[in-house]
CSV table of C-alpha atoms in Angstrom, one decimal:
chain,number,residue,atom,x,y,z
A,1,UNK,CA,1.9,22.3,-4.4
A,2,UNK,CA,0.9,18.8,-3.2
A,3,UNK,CA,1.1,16.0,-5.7
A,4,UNK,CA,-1.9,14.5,-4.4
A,5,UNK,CA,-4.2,14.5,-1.5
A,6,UNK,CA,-6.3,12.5,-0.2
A,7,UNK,CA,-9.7,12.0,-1.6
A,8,UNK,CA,-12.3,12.4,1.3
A,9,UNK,CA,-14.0,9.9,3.4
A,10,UNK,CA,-17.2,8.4,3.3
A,11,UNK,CA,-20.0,11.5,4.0
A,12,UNK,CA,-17.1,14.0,3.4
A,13,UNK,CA,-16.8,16.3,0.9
A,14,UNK,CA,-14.6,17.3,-1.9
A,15,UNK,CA,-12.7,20.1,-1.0
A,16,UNK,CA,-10.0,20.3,-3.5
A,17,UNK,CA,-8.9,19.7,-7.1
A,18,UNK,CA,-6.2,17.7,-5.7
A,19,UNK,CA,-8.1,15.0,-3.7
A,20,UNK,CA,-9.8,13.8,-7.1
A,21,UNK,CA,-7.7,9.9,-7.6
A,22,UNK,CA,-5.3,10.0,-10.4
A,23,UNK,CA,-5.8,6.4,-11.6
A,24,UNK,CA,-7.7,6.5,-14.6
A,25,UNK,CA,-10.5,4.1,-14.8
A,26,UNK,CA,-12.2,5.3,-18.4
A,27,UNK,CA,-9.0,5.1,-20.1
A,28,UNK,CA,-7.7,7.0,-23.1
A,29,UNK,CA,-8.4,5.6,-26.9
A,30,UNK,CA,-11.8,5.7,-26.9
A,31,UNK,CA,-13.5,7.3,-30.0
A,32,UNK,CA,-15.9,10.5,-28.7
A,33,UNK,CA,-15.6,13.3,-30.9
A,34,UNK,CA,-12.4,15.5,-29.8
A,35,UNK,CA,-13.3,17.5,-27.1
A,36,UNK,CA,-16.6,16.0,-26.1
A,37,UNK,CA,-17.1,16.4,-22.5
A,38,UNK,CA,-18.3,12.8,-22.0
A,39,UNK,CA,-15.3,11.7,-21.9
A,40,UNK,CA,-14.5,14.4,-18.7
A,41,UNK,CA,-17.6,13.3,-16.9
A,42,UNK,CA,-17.0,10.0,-17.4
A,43,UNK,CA,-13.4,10.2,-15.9
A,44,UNK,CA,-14.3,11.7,-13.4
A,45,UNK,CA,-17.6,9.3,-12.2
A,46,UNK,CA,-15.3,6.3,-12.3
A,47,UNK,CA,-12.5,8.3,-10.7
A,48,UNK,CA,-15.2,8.8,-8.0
A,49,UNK,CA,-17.1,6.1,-7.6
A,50,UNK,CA,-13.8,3.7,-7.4
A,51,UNK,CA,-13.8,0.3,-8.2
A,52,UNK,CA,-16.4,-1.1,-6.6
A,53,UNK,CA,-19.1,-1.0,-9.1
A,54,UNK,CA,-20.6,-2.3,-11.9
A,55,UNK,CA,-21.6,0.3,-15.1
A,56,UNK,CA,-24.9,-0.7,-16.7
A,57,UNK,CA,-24.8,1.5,-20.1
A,58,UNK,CA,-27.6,2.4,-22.4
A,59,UNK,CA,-27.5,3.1,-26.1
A,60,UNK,CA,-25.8,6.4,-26.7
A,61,UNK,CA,-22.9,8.0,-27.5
A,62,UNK,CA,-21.3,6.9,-24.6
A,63,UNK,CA,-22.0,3.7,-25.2
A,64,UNK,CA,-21.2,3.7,-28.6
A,65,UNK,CA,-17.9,5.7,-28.5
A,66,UNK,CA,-16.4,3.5,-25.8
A,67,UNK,CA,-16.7,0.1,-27.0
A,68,UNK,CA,-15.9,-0.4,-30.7
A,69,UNK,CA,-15.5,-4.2,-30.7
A,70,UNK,CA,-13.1,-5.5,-29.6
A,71,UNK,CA,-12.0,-2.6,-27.3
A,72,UNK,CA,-13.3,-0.8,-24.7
A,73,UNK,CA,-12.6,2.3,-22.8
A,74,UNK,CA,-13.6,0.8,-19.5
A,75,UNK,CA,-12.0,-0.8,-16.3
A,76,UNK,CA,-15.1,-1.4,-14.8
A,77,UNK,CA,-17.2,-4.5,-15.2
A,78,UNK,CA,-19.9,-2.9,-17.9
A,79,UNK,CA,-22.7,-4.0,-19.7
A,80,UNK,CA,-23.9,-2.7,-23.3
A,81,UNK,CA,-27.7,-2.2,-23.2
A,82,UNK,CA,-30.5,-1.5,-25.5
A,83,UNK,CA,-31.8,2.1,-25.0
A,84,UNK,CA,-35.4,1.5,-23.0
A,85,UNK,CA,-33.7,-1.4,-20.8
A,86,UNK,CA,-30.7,0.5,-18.9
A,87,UNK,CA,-33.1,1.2,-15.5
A,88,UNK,CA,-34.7,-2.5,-16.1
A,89,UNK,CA,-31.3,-4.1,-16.6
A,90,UNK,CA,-29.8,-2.1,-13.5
A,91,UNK,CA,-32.7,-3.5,-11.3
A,92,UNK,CA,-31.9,-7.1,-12.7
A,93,UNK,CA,-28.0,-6.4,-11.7
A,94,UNK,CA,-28.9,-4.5,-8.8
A,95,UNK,CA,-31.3,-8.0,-7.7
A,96,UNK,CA,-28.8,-10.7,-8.7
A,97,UNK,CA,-26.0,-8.8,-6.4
A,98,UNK,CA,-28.8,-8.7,-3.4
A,99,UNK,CA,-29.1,-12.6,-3.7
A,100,UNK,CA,-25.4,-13.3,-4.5
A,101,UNK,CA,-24.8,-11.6,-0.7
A,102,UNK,CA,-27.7,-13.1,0.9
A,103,UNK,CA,-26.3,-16.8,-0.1
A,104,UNK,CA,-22.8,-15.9,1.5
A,105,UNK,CA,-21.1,-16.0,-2.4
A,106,UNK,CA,-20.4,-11.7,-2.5
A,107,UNK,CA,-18.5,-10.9,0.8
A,108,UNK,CA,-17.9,-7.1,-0.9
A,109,UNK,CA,-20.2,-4.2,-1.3
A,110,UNK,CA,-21.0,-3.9,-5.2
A,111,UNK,CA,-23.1,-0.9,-6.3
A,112,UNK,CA,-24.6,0.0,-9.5
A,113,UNK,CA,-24.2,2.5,-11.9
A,114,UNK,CA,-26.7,3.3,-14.9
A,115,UNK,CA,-25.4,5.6,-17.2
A,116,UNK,CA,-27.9,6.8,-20.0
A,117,UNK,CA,-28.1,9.4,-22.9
A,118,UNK,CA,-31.2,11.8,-23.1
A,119,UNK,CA,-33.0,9.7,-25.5
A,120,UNK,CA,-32.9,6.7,-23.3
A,121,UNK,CA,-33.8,8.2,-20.1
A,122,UNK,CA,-35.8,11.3,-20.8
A,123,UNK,CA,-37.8,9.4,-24.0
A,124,UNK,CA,-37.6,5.9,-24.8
A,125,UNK,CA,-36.0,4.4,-20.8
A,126,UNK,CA,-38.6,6.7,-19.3
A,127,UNK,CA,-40.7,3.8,-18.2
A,128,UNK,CA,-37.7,1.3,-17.4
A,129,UNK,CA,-35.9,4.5,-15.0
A,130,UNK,CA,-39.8,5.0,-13.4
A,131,UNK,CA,-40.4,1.1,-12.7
A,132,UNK,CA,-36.1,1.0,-10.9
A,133,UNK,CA,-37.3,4.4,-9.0
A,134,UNK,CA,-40.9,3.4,-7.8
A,135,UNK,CA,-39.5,-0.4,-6.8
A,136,UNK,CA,-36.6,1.0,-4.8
A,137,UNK,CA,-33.2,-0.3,-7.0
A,138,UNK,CA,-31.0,1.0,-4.6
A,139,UNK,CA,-28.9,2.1,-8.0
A,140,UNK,CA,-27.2,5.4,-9.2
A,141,UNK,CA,-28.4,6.4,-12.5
A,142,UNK,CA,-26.3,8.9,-14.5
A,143,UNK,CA,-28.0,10.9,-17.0
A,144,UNK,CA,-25.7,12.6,-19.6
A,145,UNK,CA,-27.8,14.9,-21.4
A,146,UNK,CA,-26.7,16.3,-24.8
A,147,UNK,CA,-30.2,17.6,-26.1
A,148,UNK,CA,-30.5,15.3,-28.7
A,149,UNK,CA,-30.4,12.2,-30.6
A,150,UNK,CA,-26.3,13.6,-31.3
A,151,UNK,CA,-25.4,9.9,-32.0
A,152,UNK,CA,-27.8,8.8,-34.6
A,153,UNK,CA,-27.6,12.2,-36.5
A,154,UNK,CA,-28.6,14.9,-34.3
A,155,UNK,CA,-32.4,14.0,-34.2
A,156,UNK,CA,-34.5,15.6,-31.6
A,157,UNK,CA,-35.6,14.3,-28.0
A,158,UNK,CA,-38.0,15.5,-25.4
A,159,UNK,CA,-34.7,16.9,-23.6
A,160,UNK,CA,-34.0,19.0,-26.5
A,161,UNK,CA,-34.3,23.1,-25.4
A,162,UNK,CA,-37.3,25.5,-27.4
A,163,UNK,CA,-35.9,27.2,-30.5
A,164,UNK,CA,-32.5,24.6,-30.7
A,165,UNK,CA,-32.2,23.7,-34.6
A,166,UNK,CA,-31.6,19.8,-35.1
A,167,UNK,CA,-32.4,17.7,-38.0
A,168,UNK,CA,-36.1,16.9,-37.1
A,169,UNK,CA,-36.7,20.2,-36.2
A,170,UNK,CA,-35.3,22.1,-39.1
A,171,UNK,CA,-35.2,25.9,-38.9
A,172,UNK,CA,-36.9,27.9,-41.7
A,173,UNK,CA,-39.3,30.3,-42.5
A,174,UNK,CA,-42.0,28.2,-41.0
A,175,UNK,CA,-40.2,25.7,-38.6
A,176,UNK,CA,-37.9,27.8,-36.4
A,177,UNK,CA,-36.2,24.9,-34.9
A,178,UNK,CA,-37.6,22.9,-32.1
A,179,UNK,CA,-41.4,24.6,-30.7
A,180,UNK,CA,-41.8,22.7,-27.8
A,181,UNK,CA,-39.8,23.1,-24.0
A,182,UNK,CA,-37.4,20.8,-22.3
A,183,UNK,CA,-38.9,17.9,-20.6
A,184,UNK,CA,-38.0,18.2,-17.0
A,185,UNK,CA,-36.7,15.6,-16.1
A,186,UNK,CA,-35.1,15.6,-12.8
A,187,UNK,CA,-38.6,17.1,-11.1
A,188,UNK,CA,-40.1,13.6,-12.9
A,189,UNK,CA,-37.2,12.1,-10.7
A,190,UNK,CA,-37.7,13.8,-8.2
A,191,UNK,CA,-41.9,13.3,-7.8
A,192,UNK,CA,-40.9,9.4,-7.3
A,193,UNK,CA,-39.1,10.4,-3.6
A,194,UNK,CA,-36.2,9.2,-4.2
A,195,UNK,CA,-33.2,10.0,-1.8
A,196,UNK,CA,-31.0,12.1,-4.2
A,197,UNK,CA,-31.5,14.0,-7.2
A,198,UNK,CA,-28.7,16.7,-8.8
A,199,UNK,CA,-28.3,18.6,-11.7
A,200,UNK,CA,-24.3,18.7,-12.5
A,201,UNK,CA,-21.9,20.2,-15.0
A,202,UNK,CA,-18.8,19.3,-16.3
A,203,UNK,CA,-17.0,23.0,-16.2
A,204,UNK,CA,-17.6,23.0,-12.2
A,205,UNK,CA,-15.7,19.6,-11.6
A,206,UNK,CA,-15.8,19.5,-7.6
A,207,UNK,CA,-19.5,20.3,-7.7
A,208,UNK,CA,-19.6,17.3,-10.2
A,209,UNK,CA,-17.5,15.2,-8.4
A,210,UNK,CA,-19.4,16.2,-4.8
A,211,UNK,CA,-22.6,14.9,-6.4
A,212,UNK,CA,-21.2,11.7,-8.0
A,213,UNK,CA,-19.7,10.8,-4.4
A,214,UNK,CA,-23.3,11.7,-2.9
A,215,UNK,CA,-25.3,9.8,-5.1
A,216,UNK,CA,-23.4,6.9,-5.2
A,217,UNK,CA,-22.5,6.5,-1.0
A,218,UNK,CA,-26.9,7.2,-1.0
A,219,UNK,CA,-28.0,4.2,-2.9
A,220,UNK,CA,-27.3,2.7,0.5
A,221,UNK,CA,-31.0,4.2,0.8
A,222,UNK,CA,-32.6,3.7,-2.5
A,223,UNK,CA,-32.6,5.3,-6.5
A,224,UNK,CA,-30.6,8.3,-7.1
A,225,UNK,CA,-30.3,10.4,-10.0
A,226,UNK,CA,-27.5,12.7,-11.6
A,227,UNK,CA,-28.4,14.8,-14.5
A,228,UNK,CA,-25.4,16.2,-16.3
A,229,UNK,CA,-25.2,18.8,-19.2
A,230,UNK,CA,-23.3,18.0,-22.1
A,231,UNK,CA,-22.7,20.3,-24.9
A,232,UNK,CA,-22.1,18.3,-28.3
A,233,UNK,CA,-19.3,19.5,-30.6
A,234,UNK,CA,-20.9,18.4,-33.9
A,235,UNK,CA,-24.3,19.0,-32.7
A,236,UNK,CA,-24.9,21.6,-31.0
A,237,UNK,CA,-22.5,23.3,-34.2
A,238,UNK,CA,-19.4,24.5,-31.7
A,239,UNK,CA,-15.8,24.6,-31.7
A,240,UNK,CA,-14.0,21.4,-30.5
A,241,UNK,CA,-12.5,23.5,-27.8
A,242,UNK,CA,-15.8,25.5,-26.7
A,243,UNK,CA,-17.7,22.3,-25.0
A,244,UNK,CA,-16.5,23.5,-21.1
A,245,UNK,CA,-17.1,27.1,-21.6
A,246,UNK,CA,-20.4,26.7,-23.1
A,247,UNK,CA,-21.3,24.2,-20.1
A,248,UNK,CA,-20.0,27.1,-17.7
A,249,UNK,CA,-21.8,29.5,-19.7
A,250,UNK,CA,-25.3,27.6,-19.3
A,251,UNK,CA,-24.6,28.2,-16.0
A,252,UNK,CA,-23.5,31.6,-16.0
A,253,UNK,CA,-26.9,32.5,-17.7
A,254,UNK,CA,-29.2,30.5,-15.7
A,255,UNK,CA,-30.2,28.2,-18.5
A,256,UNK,CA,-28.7,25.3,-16.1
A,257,UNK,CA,-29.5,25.8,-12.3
A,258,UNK,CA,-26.6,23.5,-10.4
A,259,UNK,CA,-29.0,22.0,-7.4
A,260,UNK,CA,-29.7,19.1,-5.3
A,261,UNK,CA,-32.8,17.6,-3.8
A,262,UNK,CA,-31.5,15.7,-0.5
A,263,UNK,CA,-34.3,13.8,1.1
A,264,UNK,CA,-36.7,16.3,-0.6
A,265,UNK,CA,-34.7,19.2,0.7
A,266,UNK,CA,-34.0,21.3,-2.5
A,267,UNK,CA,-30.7,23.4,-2.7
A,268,UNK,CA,-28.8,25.4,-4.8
A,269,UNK,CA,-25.0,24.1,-5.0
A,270,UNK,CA,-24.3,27.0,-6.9
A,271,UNK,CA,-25.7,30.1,-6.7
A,272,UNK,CA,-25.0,32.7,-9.3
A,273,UNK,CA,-25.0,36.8,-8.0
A,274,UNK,CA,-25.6,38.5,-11.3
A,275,UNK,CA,-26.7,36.3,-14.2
A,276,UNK,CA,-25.3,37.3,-17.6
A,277,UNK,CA,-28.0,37.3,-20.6
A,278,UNK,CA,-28.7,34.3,-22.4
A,279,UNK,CA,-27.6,35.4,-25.6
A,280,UNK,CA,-24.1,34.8,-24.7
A,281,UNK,CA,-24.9,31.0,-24.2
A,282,UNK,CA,-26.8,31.1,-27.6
A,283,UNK,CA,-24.7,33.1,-29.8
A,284,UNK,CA,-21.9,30.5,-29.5
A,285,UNK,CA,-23.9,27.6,-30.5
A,286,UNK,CA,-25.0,27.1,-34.6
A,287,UNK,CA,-28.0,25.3,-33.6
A,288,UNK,CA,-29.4,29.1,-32.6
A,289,UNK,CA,-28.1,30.9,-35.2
A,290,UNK,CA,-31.5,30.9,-36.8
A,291,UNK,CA,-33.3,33.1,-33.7
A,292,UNK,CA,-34.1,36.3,-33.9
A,293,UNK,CA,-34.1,39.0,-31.8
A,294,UNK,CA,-37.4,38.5,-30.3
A,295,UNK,CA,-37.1,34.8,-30.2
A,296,UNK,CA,-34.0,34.9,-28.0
A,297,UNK,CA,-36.3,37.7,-25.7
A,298,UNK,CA,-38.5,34.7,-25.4
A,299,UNK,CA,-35.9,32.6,-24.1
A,300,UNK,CA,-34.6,34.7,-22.5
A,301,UNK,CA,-38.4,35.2,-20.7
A,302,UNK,CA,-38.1,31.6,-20.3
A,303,UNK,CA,-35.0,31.3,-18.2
A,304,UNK,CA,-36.2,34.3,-16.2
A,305,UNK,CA,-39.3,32.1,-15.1
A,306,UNK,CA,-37.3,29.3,-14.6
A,307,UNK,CA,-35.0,31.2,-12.3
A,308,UNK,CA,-38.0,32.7,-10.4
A,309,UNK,CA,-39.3,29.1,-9.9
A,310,UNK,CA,-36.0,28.4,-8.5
A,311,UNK,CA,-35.6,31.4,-6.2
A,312,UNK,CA,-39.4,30.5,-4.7
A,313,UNK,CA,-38.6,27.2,-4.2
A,314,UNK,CA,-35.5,28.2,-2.1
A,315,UNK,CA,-37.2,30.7,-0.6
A,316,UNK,CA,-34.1,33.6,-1.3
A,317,UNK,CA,-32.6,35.3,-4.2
A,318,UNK,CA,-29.6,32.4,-5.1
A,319,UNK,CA,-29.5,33.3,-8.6
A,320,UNK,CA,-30.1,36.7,-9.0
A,321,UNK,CA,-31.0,39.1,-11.8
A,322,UNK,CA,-29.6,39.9,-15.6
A,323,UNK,CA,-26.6,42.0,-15.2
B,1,UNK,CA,-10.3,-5.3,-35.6
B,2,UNK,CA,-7.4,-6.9,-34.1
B,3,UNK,CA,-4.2,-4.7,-34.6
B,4,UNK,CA,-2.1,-7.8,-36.7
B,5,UNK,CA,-5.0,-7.4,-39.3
B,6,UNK,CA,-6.1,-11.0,-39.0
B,7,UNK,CA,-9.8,-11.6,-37.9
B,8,UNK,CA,-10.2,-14.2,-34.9
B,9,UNK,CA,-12.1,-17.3,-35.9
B,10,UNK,CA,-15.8,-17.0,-34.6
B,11,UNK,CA,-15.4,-19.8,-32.1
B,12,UNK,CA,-12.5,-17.0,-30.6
B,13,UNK,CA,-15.1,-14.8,-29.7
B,14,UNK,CA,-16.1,-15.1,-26.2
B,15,UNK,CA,-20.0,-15.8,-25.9
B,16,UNK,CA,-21.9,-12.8,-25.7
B,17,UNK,CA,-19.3,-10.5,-27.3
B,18,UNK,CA,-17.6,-10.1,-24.5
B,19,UNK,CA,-14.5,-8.1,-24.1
B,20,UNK,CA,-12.6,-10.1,-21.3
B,21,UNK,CA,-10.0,-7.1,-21.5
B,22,UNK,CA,-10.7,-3.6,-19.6
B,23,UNK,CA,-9.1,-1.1,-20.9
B,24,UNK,CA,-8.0,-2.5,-24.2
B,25,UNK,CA,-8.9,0.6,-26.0
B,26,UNK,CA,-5.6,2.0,-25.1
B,27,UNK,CA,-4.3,-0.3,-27.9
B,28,UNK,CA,-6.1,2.3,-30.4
B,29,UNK,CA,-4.3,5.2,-30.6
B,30,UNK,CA,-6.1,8.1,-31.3
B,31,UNK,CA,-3.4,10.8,-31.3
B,32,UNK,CA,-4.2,10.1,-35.2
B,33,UNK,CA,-6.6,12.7,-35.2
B,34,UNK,CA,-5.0,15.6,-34.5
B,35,UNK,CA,-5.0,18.3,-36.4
B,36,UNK,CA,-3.2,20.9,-33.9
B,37,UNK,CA,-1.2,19.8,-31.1
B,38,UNK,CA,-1.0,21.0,-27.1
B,39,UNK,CA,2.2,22.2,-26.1
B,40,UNK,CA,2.8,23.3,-22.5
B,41,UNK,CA,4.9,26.1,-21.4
B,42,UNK,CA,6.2,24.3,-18.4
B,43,UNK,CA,7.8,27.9,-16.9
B,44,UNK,CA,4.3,29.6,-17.0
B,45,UNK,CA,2.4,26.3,-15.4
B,46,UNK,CA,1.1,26.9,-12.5
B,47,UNK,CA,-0.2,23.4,-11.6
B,48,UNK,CA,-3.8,24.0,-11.3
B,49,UNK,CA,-4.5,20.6,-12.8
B,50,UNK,CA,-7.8,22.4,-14.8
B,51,UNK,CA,-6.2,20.7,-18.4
B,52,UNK,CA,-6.0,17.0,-16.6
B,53,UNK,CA,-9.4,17.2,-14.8
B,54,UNK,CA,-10.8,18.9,-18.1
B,55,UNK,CA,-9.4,16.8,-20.8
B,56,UNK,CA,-12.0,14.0,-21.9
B,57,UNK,CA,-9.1,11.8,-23.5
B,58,UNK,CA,-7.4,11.7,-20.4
B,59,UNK,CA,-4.4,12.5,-22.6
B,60,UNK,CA,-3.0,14.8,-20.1
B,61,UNK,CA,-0.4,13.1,-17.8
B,62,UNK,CA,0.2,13.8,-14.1
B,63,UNK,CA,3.6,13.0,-13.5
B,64,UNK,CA,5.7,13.4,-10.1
B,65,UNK,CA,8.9,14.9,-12.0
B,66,UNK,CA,10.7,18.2,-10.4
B,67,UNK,CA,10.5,21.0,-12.1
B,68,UNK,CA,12.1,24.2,-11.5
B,69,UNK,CA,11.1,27.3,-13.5
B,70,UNK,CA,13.2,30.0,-14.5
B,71,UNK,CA,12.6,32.0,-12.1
B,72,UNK,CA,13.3,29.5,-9.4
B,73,UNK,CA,9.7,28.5,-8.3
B,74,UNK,CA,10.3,24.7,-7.5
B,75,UNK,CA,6.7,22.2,-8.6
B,76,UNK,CA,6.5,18.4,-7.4
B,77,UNK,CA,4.7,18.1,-10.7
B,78,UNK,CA,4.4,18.3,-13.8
B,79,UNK,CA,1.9,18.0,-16.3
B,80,UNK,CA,2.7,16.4,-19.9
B,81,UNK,CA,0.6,15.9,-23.0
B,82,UNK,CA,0.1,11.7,-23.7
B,83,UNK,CA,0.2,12.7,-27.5
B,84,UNK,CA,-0.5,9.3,-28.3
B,85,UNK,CA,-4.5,9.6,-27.8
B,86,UNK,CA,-4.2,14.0,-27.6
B,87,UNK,CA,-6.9,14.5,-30.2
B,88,UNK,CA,-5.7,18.1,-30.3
B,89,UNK,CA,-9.4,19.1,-29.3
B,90,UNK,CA,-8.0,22.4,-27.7
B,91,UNK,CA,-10.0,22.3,-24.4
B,92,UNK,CA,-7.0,22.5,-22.3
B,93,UNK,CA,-5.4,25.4,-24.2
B,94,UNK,CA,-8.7,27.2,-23.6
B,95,UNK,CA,-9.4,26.4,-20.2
B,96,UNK,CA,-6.1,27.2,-19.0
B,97,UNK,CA,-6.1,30.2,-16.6
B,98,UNK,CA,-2.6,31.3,-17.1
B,99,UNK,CA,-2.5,30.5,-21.1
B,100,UNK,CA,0.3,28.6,-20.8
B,101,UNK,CA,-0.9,26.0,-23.8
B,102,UNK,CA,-0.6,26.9,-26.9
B,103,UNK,CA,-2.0,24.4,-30.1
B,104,UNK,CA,0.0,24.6,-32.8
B,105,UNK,CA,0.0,23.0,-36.1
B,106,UNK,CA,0.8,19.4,-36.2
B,107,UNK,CA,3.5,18.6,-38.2
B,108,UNK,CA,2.7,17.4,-41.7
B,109,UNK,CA,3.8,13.7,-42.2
B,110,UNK,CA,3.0,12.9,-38.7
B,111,UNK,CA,6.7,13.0,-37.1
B,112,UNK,CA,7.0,13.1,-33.4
């Protein structure tokens, strides 16, 4: 077994385990929950991306898990934003590099990396993340999506899936958790034509890491966007050790559909033969353990469309029926 | 705050806020935590490297140590738990194809 190989070359893909760096660039001793899979993505993006880049960070977790004053988790050069400013301030960073170059004072290629929870990007950074996309910022924003307000006490956000309990959206005789869909998010990316958009997961980390390296050698061209599925120990009411399988398991089930849009040309990295039913992705989470039998048949329902949608837009069976 | 327990003044502080140190979170050790600790069978490893790309503490080491197992397979590598920021989360025991971690219960009174 080789120690190492070599990680791929520009417009190459990950083949391998192996060829992901071993220099750790979000360092150990940061304070997410135990077994959040934050701190995996994470790892892995700066592992990809290399050095070359500076992190632009919305409020979240992430942001607040990292950097407890005085330490921080990061190697990069990083700066700690409010939650609605992360696409504004990555335009601003994004600008100021443009104008360092054009005066002869930046002789290396810089890039820039947004990184924002769901409730910055998908609620309250909505309207910075349209105004970076529709001017052009050639910056890669990373969206790690956890369903919820998990930092400020599990509160709900638009990105947070019909029927999921949180403290908003309480689950009862009346209120069965939350009554309205996801907000999707990546096809409000993707209507602003940007070069790249992807939908990644942590359990699947050469997919992940394929997408990371895409999305940040295509900001050469303009905006591109990474949505990545986080489950939440504490919120989402798991095990500390069930955040990857649950993230596979949203696959598995066809809740999350692992795809890119290329220049507008949609694809499905990767496609699943037989899906398995979407209780097993719901059973292991607390914040469903309210449903009932017909509420997860609506879900259920749900993904099924979902997956159609997918399929027609592809144009084949990729993910195929309930096994 | 600062690990000698004395405050710096505020005219210390850089403007801004400012950490002028990456990676100084390495200074806080979060092996604290743990409630059940990682231990690696080292004869049934296979060397996937699923727990190091998996762990999100990036408390499992990738070391270039020799290791033969006992029944003479020979590995470039081996793979060690960093038990000084293992939260004992447990991802790596699950996601291990071959189960070769097991978490066991930390000893009380915290020695190594």
């Amino acid at each position: 077994m080789a120690a190492s190989l070599k990680p791929p070359a520009r417009g190459e893909r990950y083949k391998s385990l192996f060829q992901i760096p071993r220099e750790e660039w979000f360092v150990s001793g940061h304070r997410l929950c135990a077994g959040c899979p934050v701190g995996t993505t994470m790892r892995m993006l700066t592992k990809v991306i290399g050095p070359n880049a500076i992190i632009v960070n919305a409020t979240g977790c992430l942001e607040v898990a990292s950097t407890p004053y005085p330490y921080t988790a990061w190697r990069h050069p990083w700066l700690h934003l409010a939650f609605e400013n992360a696409g504004a301030a990555a335009s601003g960073v994004e600008a100021a590099l443009k104008v360092l170059k054009a005066k002869g004072r930046l002789d290396r290629d810089i890039k820039v990396v947004a990184i924002g929870g769901d409730g910055g990007t998908v609620d309250i950074g909505l309207q910075a993340l349209s105004g970076m996309l529709e001017r052009g910022h050639k910056v890669m924003y990373v969206l790690y999506d956890n369903e919820a307000y998990m930092n400020t006490g599990i509160q709900r956000s638009g990105a947070t899936p019909w029927g999921a309990w949180t403290t908003t959206t309480p689950a009862g005789k009346k209120w069965r958790g939350e009554w309205r869909p996801k907000k999707d998010i990546d096809a409000i990316v993707a209507a602003h034509r940007v070069p790249y958009v992807a939908t990644a997961n942590p359990a699947y980390p050469v997919d992940m890491a394929n997408k990371f390296k895409k999305a940040f050698e295509l900001t050469d061209e303009g905006p591109t966007f990474v949505h990545v599925l986080i489950p939440c120990v504490p919120g989402w009411r798991i095990k500390d050790d069930m955040g990857i399988t649950v993230a596979r398991l949203a696959v598995e089930t066809g809740v999350w559909i692992l795809y890119e849009i290329d220049h507008g040309e949609f694809r499905v990295t990767f496609p699943v033969k037989r899906r398995k039913p979407v209780k097993e992705y719901l059973k292991l989470q607390g914040r469903f353990r309210h449903l009932t039998e017909e509420e997860i048949q609506k879900i259920q329902e749900m993904v099924d469309r979902q997956v159609e949608e997918v399929n027609k837009l592809v144009g084949k069976e990729v993910i195929g029926p309930v096994a | 705050m600062s690990s000698e327990g004395s405050l710096p003044a505020y005219y210390e502080i850089p403007p801004g806020g400012a950490i002028p140190e990456p990676g100084s979170s390495l200074k806080y050790k979060t092996g604290s935590w743990r409630v059940l600790r990682p231990v690696i069978n080292q004869d049934k490893c296979v060397r996937c490297r699923l727990c190091w790309v998996y762990c999100p503490d990036a408390a499992i080491l990738e070391l270039d140590e020799e290791y033969v197992t006992s029944k003479g397979r020979r590995y470039k590598i081996t793979y060690k738990v960093n038990y000084d920021y293992c939260k004992g989360c447990g991802v790596c025991a699950r996601e291990c194809p071959v189960n070769a971690i097991e978490m066991v219960p930390e000893p009380i009174g915290g020695e190594e």
